[in-house]
Short mmCIF file of C-alpha atoms and ligand atoms in Angstrom, two decimals:
data_model
loop_
_atom_site.label_atom_id
_atom_site.label_comp_id
_atom_site.label_asym_id
_atom_site.label_seq_id
_atom_site.Cartn_x
_atom_site.Cartn_y
_atom_site.Cartn_z
CA UNK A 30 55.35 -4.20 -28.42
CA UNK A 31 52.08 -3.39 -26.74
CA UNK A 32 48.77 -4.51 -28.10
CA UNK A 33 46.16 -2.02 -29.28
CA UNK A 34 43.62 -0.82 -26.75
CA UNK A 35 41.18 -3.58 -25.93
CA UNK A 36 43.88 -6.21 -26.07
CA UNK A 37 43.64 -6.82 -22.35
CA UNK A 38 40.80 -7.32 -19.91
CA UNK A 39 40.50 -7.70 -16.15
CA UNK A 40 39.97 -11.29 -15.07
CA UNK A 41 38.39 -12.43 -11.82
CA UNK A 42 39.13 -9.16 -10.07
CA UNK A 43 42.90 -9.42 -9.70
CA UNK A 44 44.42 -10.53 -13.00
CA UNK A 45 44.88 -8.77 -16.33
CA UNK A 46 44.84 -11.15 -19.31
CA UNK A 47 45.36 -10.84 -23.04
CA UNK A 48 41.99 -11.34 -24.77
CA UNK A 49 43.69 -13.71 -27.20
CA UNK A 50 45.13 -16.59 -25.18
CA UNK A 51 47.81 -18.85 -26.59
CA UNK A 52 46.50 -22.42 -26.69
CA UNK A 53 48.92 -25.22 -25.90
CA UNK A 54 46.95 -28.33 -26.93
CA UNK A 55 49.06 -27.96 -30.07
CA UNK A 56 52.22 -29.10 -28.21
CA UNK A 57 50.68 -32.39 -27.10
CA UNK A 58 51.27 -34.47 -30.25
CA UNK A 59 49.21 -34.79 -33.39
CA UNK A 60 49.95 -31.23 -34.50
CA UNK A 61 53.53 -31.63 -35.71
CA UNK A 62 56.72 -32.42 -33.77
CA UNK A 63 57.52 -29.93 -31.03
CA UNK A 64 61.13 -29.22 -30.08
CA UNK A 65 61.14 -28.04 -26.43
CA UNK A 66 63.96 -25.47 -26.87
CA UNK A 67 62.34 -23.98 -29.97
CA UNK A 68 58.97 -24.00 -28.23
CA UNK A 69 60.27 -21.99 -25.27
CA UNK A 70 61.95 -19.53 -27.66
CA UNK A 71 58.64 -19.19 -29.51
CA UNK A 72 56.87 -18.48 -26.22
CA UNK A 73 59.19 -15.51 -25.77
CA UNK A 74 58.04 -14.05 -29.10
CA UNK A 75 54.38 -14.24 -28.04
CA UNK A 76 55.27 -12.71 -24.69
CA UNK A 77 57.23 -9.85 -26.30
CA UNK A 78 54.25 -9.09 -28.56
CA UNK A 79 51.91 -8.79 -25.58
CA UNK A 80 50.33 -12.25 -25.79
CA UNK A 81 51.08 -13.10 -22.17
CA UNK A 82 48.23 -15.47 -21.36
CA UNK A 83 48.47 -19.24 -21.88
CA UNK A 84 45.88 -21.99 -21.90
CA UNK A 85 47.17 -25.45 -21.09
CA UNK A 86 46.25 -28.66 -19.30
CA UNK A 87 47.73 -31.45 -17.26
CA UNK A 88 47.29 -33.80 -20.23
CA UNK A 89 48.68 -31.53 -23.00
CA UNK A 90 51.99 -33.40 -23.24
CA UNK A 91 54.84 -31.15 -22.02
CA UNK A 92 52.74 -27.94 -21.84
CA UNK A 93 53.00 -27.49 -18.06
CA UNK A 94 56.75 -28.20 -18.17
CA UNK A 95 57.22 -25.65 -20.97
CA UNK A 96 55.46 -23.01 -18.89
CA UNK A 97 57.73 -23.94 -15.97
CA UNK A 98 60.81 -23.68 -18.18
CA UNK A 99 59.68 -20.37 -19.68
CA UNK A 100 59.43 -18.75 -16.26
CA UNK A 101 58.38 -15.06 -16.22
CA UNK A 102 56.12 -15.78 -13.23
CA UNK A 103 54.17 -12.69 -12.35
CA UNK A 104 54.37 -11.50 -15.96
CA UNK A 105 52.41 -14.32 -17.56
CA UNK A 106 49.03 -15.77 -16.80
CA UNK A 107 49.05 -19.55 -17.10
CA UNK A 108 45.63 -21.21 -17.04
CA UNK A 109 45.88 -24.96 -16.69
CA UNK A 110 43.25 -27.70 -16.41
CA UNK A 111 42.70 -30.84 -14.46
CA UNK A 112 40.99 -33.57 -16.45
CA UNK A 113 40.82 -36.53 -14.06
CA UNK A 114 39.80 -40.04 -15.06
CA UNK A 115 36.64 -41.20 -13.24
CA UNK A 116 37.27 -42.27 -9.66
CA UNK A 117 37.02 -41.19 -6.04
CA UNK A 118 37.50 -37.46 -5.54
CA UNK A 119 39.06 -37.35 -2.07
CA UNK A 120 41.07 -34.40 -0.80
CA UNK A 121 44.24 -36.48 -1.26
CA UNK A 122 43.48 -37.30 -4.91
CA UNK A 123 42.61 -33.70 -5.75
CA UNK A 124 45.53 -32.18 -3.89
CA UNK A 125 48.04 -34.59 -5.46
CA UNK A 126 46.90 -33.49 -8.94
CA UNK A 127 47.17 -29.80 -8.07
CA UNK A 128 50.58 -30.29 -6.48
CA UNK A 129 51.79 -32.04 -9.62
CA UNK A 130 50.75 -29.09 -11.82
CA UNK A 131 52.34 -26.63 -9.36
CA UNK A 132 55.61 -28.57 -9.48
CA UNK A 133 55.64 -28.85 -13.27
CA UNK A 134 54.78 -25.17 -13.74
CA UNK A 135 57.27 -24.19 -11.00
CA UNK A 136 54.79 -22.05 -9.15
CA UNK A 137 53.31 -22.02 -5.64
CA UNK A 138 49.90 -20.99 -6.88
CA UNK A 139 48.06 -21.83 -10.13
CA UNK A 140 46.56 -18.69 -11.70
CA UNK A 141 43.46 -20.57 -12.87
CA UNK A 142 42.56 -24.23 -12.56
CA UNK A 143 39.93 -25.29 -15.07
CA UNK A 144 38.16 -28.51 -14.10
CA UNK A 145 36.73 -31.03 -16.57
CA UNK A 146 34.39 -33.94 -15.81
CA UNK A 147 33.39 -36.78 -18.10
CA UNK A 148 30.14 -38.10 -16.66
CA UNK A 149 27.41 -36.08 -14.98
CA UNK A 150 25.73 -39.29 -13.75
CA UNK A 151 28.72 -39.48 -11.38
CA UNK A 152 28.07 -36.58 -9.00
CA UNK A 153 31.55 -36.77 -7.51
CA UNK A 154 32.42 -33.73 -9.60
CA UNK A 155 30.90 -31.78 -6.71
CA UNK A 156 33.32 -33.43 -4.26
CA UNK A 157 36.22 -32.50 -6.51
CA UNK A 158 35.05 -28.90 -6.81
CA UNK A 159 34.64 -28.54 -3.03
CA UNK A 160 38.22 -29.74 -2.52
CA UNK A 161 39.44 -27.42 -5.26
CA UNK A 162 37.66 -24.53 -3.56
CA UNK A 163 39.41 -25.49 -0.29
CA UNK A 164 42.76 -25.54 -2.09
CA UNK A 165 41.95 -22.06 -3.39
CA UNK A 166 41.44 -20.96 0.21
CA UNK A 167 44.75 -22.65 1.10
CA UNK A 168 46.50 -20.55 -1.56
CA UNK A 169 47.42 -23.31 -4.03
CA UNK A 170 44.95 -22.05 -6.65
CA UNK A 171 44.18 -18.40 -7.32
CA UNK A 172 40.95 -18.93 -9.27
CA UNK A 173 38.69 -21.86 -10.03
CA UNK A 174 37.17 -22.36 -13.48
CA UNK A 175 35.55 -25.11 -15.53
CA UNK A 176 35.84 -26.46 -19.01
CA UNK A 177 33.10 -28.02 -21.13
CA UNK A 178 30.42 -27.85 -18.43
CA UNK A 179 26.86 -27.35 -19.64
CA UNK A 180 24.45 -24.70 -18.39
CA UNK A 181 22.44 -27.15 -16.29
CA UNK A 182 25.50 -28.27 -14.32
CA UNK A 183 26.72 -24.69 -13.96
CA UNK A 184 23.46 -24.00 -12.18
CA UNK A 185 23.94 -27.06 -9.91
CA UNK A 186 27.45 -25.87 -9.00
CA UNK A 187 26.19 -22.35 -8.28
CA UNK A 188 23.41 -23.80 -6.13
CA UNK A 189 26.07 -25.59 -4.05
CA UNK A 190 27.68 -22.22 -3.37
CA UNK A 191 30.91 -23.02 -5.22
CA UNK A 192 32.39 -19.86 -6.75
CA UNK A 193 33.47 -20.30 -10.37
CA UNK A 194 35.03 -17.55 -12.48
CA UNK A 195 35.09 -19.04 -16.00
CA UNK A 196 33.95 -21.84 -18.28
CA UNK A 197 35.96 -22.81 -21.35
CA UNK A 198 33.77 -23.88 -24.29
CA UNK A 199 33.82 -24.31 -28.04
CA UNK A 200 32.50 -21.12 -29.69
CA UNK A 201 32.87 -20.11 -33.32
CA UNK A 202 30.86 -18.82 -36.25
CA UNK A 203 30.06 -22.50 -36.88
CA UNK A 204 29.44 -23.65 -33.31
CA UNK A 205 27.27 -20.97 -31.74
CA UNK A 206 25.75 -23.11 -28.98
CA UNK A 207 27.03 -20.87 -26.14
CA UNK A 208 24.77 -18.07 -27.42
CA UNK A 209 21.66 -20.11 -26.64
CA UNK A 210 21.76 -20.66 -22.85
CA UNK A 211 25.35 -20.56 -21.59
CA UNK A 212 26.20 -16.90 -22.23
CA UNK A 213 23.09 -15.54 -20.51
CA UNK A 214 23.63 -17.76 -17.45
CA UNK A 215 27.27 -16.70 -17.25
CA UNK A 216 26.47 -13.00 -17.60
CA UNK A 217 23.91 -13.31 -14.79
CA UNK A 218 26.30 -15.14 -12.46
CA UNK A 219 29.52 -13.21 -13.08
CA UNK A 220 31.17 -16.08 -14.96
CA UNK A 221 33.13 -15.40 -18.16
CA UNK A 222 33.69 -17.61 -21.18
CA UNK A 223 37.07 -18.54 -22.64
CA UNK A 224 36.52 -19.99 -26.09
CA UNK A 225 38.28 -22.58 -28.21
CA UNK A 226 37.74 -23.87 -31.74
CA UNK A 227 37.11 -20.26 -32.76
CA UNK A 228 39.34 -20.75 -35.85
CA UNK A 229 38.30 -24.41 -36.33
CA UNK A 230 41.92 -25.47 -36.11
CA UNK A 231 42.82 -23.01 -38.88
CA UNK A 232 40.07 -24.14 -41.30
CA UNK A 233 38.53 -20.68 -40.86
CA UNK A 234 41.18 -18.96 -42.95
CA UNK A 235 42.08 -18.01 -46.53
CA UNK A 236 44.09 -21.24 -46.79
CA UNK A 237 40.86 -23.26 -47.13
CA UNK A 238 38.83 -20.84 -49.26
CA UNK A 239 37.90 -22.39 -52.60
CA UNK A 240 39.46 -25.75 -51.79
CA UNK A 241 37.68 -29.05 -52.42
CA UNK A 242 36.46 -30.98 -49.41
CA UNK A 243 39.50 -32.41 -47.60
CA UNK A 244 39.79 -36.07 -46.76
CA UNK A 245 41.25 -37.11 -43.43
CA UNK A 246 44.74 -37.37 -44.98
CA UNK A 247 44.54 -33.73 -46.13
CA UNK A 248 44.06 -32.47 -42.57
CA UNK A 249 47.43 -31.78 -40.98
CA UNK A 250 46.41 -31.77 -37.30
CA UNK A 251 44.06 -33.58 -34.94
CA UNK A 252 42.55 -30.15 -34.31
CA UNK A 253 41.50 -29.84 -37.95
CA UNK A 254 40.11 -33.39 -37.83
CA UNK A 255 38.07 -32.51 -34.74
CA UNK A 256 36.56 -29.39 -36.32
CA UNK A 257 35.94 -31.07 -39.68
CA UNK A 258 33.52 -33.33 -37.77
CA UNK A 259 31.88 -30.17 -36.39
CA UNK A 260 31.55 -28.72 -39.92
CA UNK A 261 29.93 -31.99 -41.04
CA UNK A 262 27.43 -31.84 -38.17
CA UNK A 263 26.76 -28.15 -38.91
CA UNK A 264 26.03 -28.37 -42.63
CA UNK A 265 28.96 -29.73 -44.61
CA UNK A 266 31.77 -28.42 -46.77
CA UNK A 267 29.73 -26.57 -49.41
CA UNK A 268 27.96 -24.49 -46.79
CA UNK A 269 31.29 -23.93 -45.06
CA UNK A 270 32.72 -22.60 -48.32
CA UNK A 271 29.85 -20.11 -48.47
CA UNK A 272 30.71 -19.05 -44.93
CA UNK A 273 34.37 -18.58 -45.87
CA UNK A 274 33.38 -16.53 -48.93
CA UNK A 275 31.12 -14.30 -46.83
CA UNK A 276 33.88 -13.82 -44.26
CA UNK A 277 36.38 -13.02 -47.00
CA UNK A 278 34.12 -10.23 -48.30
CA UNK A 279 33.88 -8.81 -44.76
CA UNK A 280 37.61 -9.19 -44.21
CA UNK A 281 38.37 -7.39 -47.49
CA UNK A 282 36.15 -4.45 -46.51
CA UNK A 283 38.32 -4.03 -43.40
CA UNK A 284 41.67 -4.87 -44.97
CA UNK A 285 41.79 -7.81 -42.54
CA UNK A 286 42.11 -11.59 -42.70
CA UNK A 287 39.33 -14.14 -42.31
CA UNK A 288 40.90 -15.30 -39.02
CA UNK A 289 40.85 -11.76 -37.63
CA UNK A 290 37.15 -11.38 -38.42
CA UNK A 291 36.38 -14.83 -36.99
CA UNK A 292 38.16 -14.02 -33.72
CA UNK A 293 36.71 -10.50 -33.46
CA UNK A 294 33.18 -11.84 -34.00
CA UNK A 295 33.46 -14.13 -30.96
CA UNK A 296 35.34 -11.61 -28.78
CA UNK A 297 32.37 -9.27 -29.29
CA UNK A 298 29.84 -11.79 -27.96
CA UNK A 299 28.31 -11.38 -24.49
CA UNK A 300 30.18 -13.05 -21.59
CA UNK A 301 33.28 -13.78 -23.69
CA UNK A 302 36.46 -12.62 -21.95
CA UNK A 303 38.94 -14.25 -24.28
CA UNK A 304 39.43 -16.38 -27.37
CA UNK A 305 42.06 -19.13 -27.16
CA UNK A 306 44.01 -19.53 -30.40
CA UNK A 307 46.10 -22.67 -30.75
CA UNK A 308 49.84 -22.06 -31.15
CA UNK A 309 52.09 -24.65 -32.84
CA UNK A 310 55.14 -23.39 -30.98
CA UNK A 311 58.27 -23.41 -33.12
CA UNK A 312 56.34 -24.61 -36.20
CA UNK A 313 54.02 -21.77 -37.24
CA UNK A 314 52.87 -18.44 -35.84
CA UNK A 315 50.37 -15.71 -36.65
CA UNK A 316 51.39 -13.15 -34.05
CA UNK A 317 51.19 -10.03 -36.23
CA UNK A 318 47.92 -11.00 -37.90
CA UNK A 319 46.25 -11.82 -34.60
CA UNK A 320 47.53 -8.62 -32.96
CA UNK A 321 45.48 -6.87 -35.66
CA UNK A 322 42.27 -8.23 -34.13
CA UNK A 323 42.40 -5.46 -31.54
CA UNK A 324 42.36 -2.75 -34.20
CA UNK A 325 39.38 -4.27 -35.98
CA UNK A 326 35.83 -3.07 -35.27
CA UNK A 327 32.95 -4.85 -36.98
CA UNK A 328 29.81 -2.85 -37.68
CA UNK A 329 26.60 -3.87 -35.90
CA UNK A 330 24.80 -6.50 -37.97
CA UNK A 331 27.70 -6.82 -40.39
CA UNK A 332 27.83 -10.60 -40.03
CA UNK A 333 24.07 -11.15 -40.05
CA UNK A 334 24.03 -12.31 -43.67
CA UNK A 335 26.50 -15.15 -43.16
CA UNK A 336 25.13 -18.63 -43.87
CA UNK A 337 23.70 -20.48 -40.92
CA UNK A 338 23.91 -24.21 -40.54
CA UNK A 339 22.03 -26.72 -38.42
CA UNK A 340 21.21 -25.96 -34.82
CA UNK A 341 24.07 -27.77 -33.05
CA UNK A 342 22.24 -27.53 -29.73
CA UNK A 343 19.64 -29.84 -31.28
CA UNK A 344 22.19 -32.03 -33.04
CA UNK A 345 24.75 -32.41 -30.22
CA UNK A 346 23.42 -30.82 -27.05
CA UNK A 347 24.65 -27.96 -24.89
CA UNK A 348 28.32 -26.93 -24.54
CA UNK A 349 30.65 -29.87 -23.96
CA UNK A 350 28.09 -32.59 -24.69
CA UNK A 351 30.28 -33.82 -27.55
CA UNK A 352 32.63 -35.16 -24.83
CA UNK A 353 29.91 -37.17 -23.10
N1 NAP B 405 38.74 -27.37 -23.27
C1 NAP B 405 38.78 -28.11 -24.34
O1 NAP B 405 38.13 -29.17 -24.42
C2 NAP B 405 39.60 -27.68 -25.50
C3 NAP B 405 39.47 -28.34 -26.73
C4 NAP B 405 40.23 -27.87 -27.80
C5 NAP B 405 41.09 -26.81 -27.65
N2 NAP B 405 41.21 -26.20 -26.43
C6 NAP B 405 42.14 -25.07 -26.21
O2 NAP B 405 41.99 -24.17 -27.27
C7 NAP B 405 43.22 -24.01 -27.97
C8 NAP B 405 42.89 -23.73 -29.40
O3 NAP B 405 43.00 -24.89 -30.17
P1 NAP B 405 42.01 -25.38 -31.29
O4 NAP B 405 42.35 -26.79 -31.55
O5 NAP B 405 40.62 -25.04 -30.93
O6 NAP B 405 42.48 -24.58 -32.57
P2 NAP B 405 42.14 -23.12 -33.14
O7 NAP B 405 42.56 -22.12 -32.17
O8 NAP B 405 40.75 -23.10 -33.66
O9 NAP B 405 43.13 -23.13 -34.41
C9 NAP B 405 44.49 -22.99 -34.24
C10 NAP B 405 45.17 -22.93 -35.59
O10 NAP B 405 44.66 -21.84 -36.32
C11 NAP B 405 45.65 -21.37 -37.20
N3 NAP B 405 45.73 -19.90 -37.06
C12 NAP B 405 45.92 -19.16 -35.96
N4 NAP B 405 45.90 -17.86 -36.24
C13 NAP B 405 45.72 -17.76 -37.58
C14 NAP B 405 45.63 -16.68 -38.48
N5 NAP B 405 45.72 -15.40 -38.07
N6 NAP B 405 45.45 -16.96 -39.80
C15 NAP B 405 45.37 -18.23 -40.24
N7 NAP B 405 45.43 -19.30 -39.42
C16 NAP B 405 45.60 -19.05 -38.11
C17 NAP B 405 46.97 -22.02 -36.82
O11 NAP B 405 47.27 -22.99 -37.82
P3 NAP B 405 48.80 -23.35 -38.26
O12 NAP B 405 49.49 -23.70 -37.00
O13 NAP B 405 48.61 -24.53 -39.16
O14 NAP B 405 49.36 -22.14 -38.94
C18 NAP B 405 46.67 -22.67 -35.49
O15 NAP B 405 47.39 -23.86 -35.30
C19 NAP B 405 44.00 -25.27 -27.65
O16 NAP B 405 45.39 -25.11 -27.77
C20 NAP B 405 43.61 -25.48 -26.22
O17 NAP B 405 44.36 -24.62 -25.37
C21 NAP B 405 40.47 -26.62 -25.37
#
């Protein structure tokens, strides 16, 4: 099956990616038990439907091993991350981490390495990035990206002459912080955004429309628990129900689902190259519904009437500050 036009986009000059990436945090525990054989079989179904691009990380349980077992090198795009604990960022430390991901993913060269850093007061993130850029020159990494960096630090990195192609950030109809500073900076500097939390762990769907506020025990995954905290910071469950109702009305006008509208809305935002949608491999899938995103066109201003919550930039800070 091929995806409708608009399903793919050029990435960093020499890759073509699916604009909906399959997110693999969901295989790392806390989202239901993953059976490796079933997971690899499920990956084949995504691949066959045209969803060939994967988002993973060194710390997402077996994710890198699953990508290695799945194979199809050259046909898939596998974007991993390195999330190091604080410490010295020597060439040896950085290279050992990259070599480990290359071994696990059974590839000579990582398509994209997305770097995370916990503490900006520790400027050794610049050391790490310089070594990563050298490893790109050495052919072990094709492209260098970031995750959860704020706009201020993006500017610092650019000022050091380190070429970055992407930043992965939380972006949804609830968390619209990237629209404030991040997107404009990225557009100006040729950096694209890959977004997560766009479906709030599945809370942005018909399944939660009209339901009473869930307690922690009602939330099936750590992803839903994470985004429930975001809903609380944004304006709470009653306001969220009004958002769901507004999205349902829009979805009905298009014969679509709430999730489709929620993904389309973020795909249409400036600087966004792709939306990452978490995949509970072998447990649940939404391949056909999400393929429909590429046939959906929202009218200009169609979502303007949706309820708006608190300014999360004020409440939390810029992109990624919730991790610091
Ligand atoms: N860089 C970071 O710090 C960071 C942080 C979080 C996530 N991520 C990345 O982003 C990915 C996305 O994960 P997320 O936790 O943010 O979750 P998400 O993508 O907001 O939500 C994923 C869940 O949405 C549900 N879903 C998907 N399509 C649907 C549809 N068409 N209709 C109804 N429900 C649908 C599924 O629920 P069911 O499985 O229950 O059906 C799925 O498990 C992760 O896997 C990871 O790769 C990165």
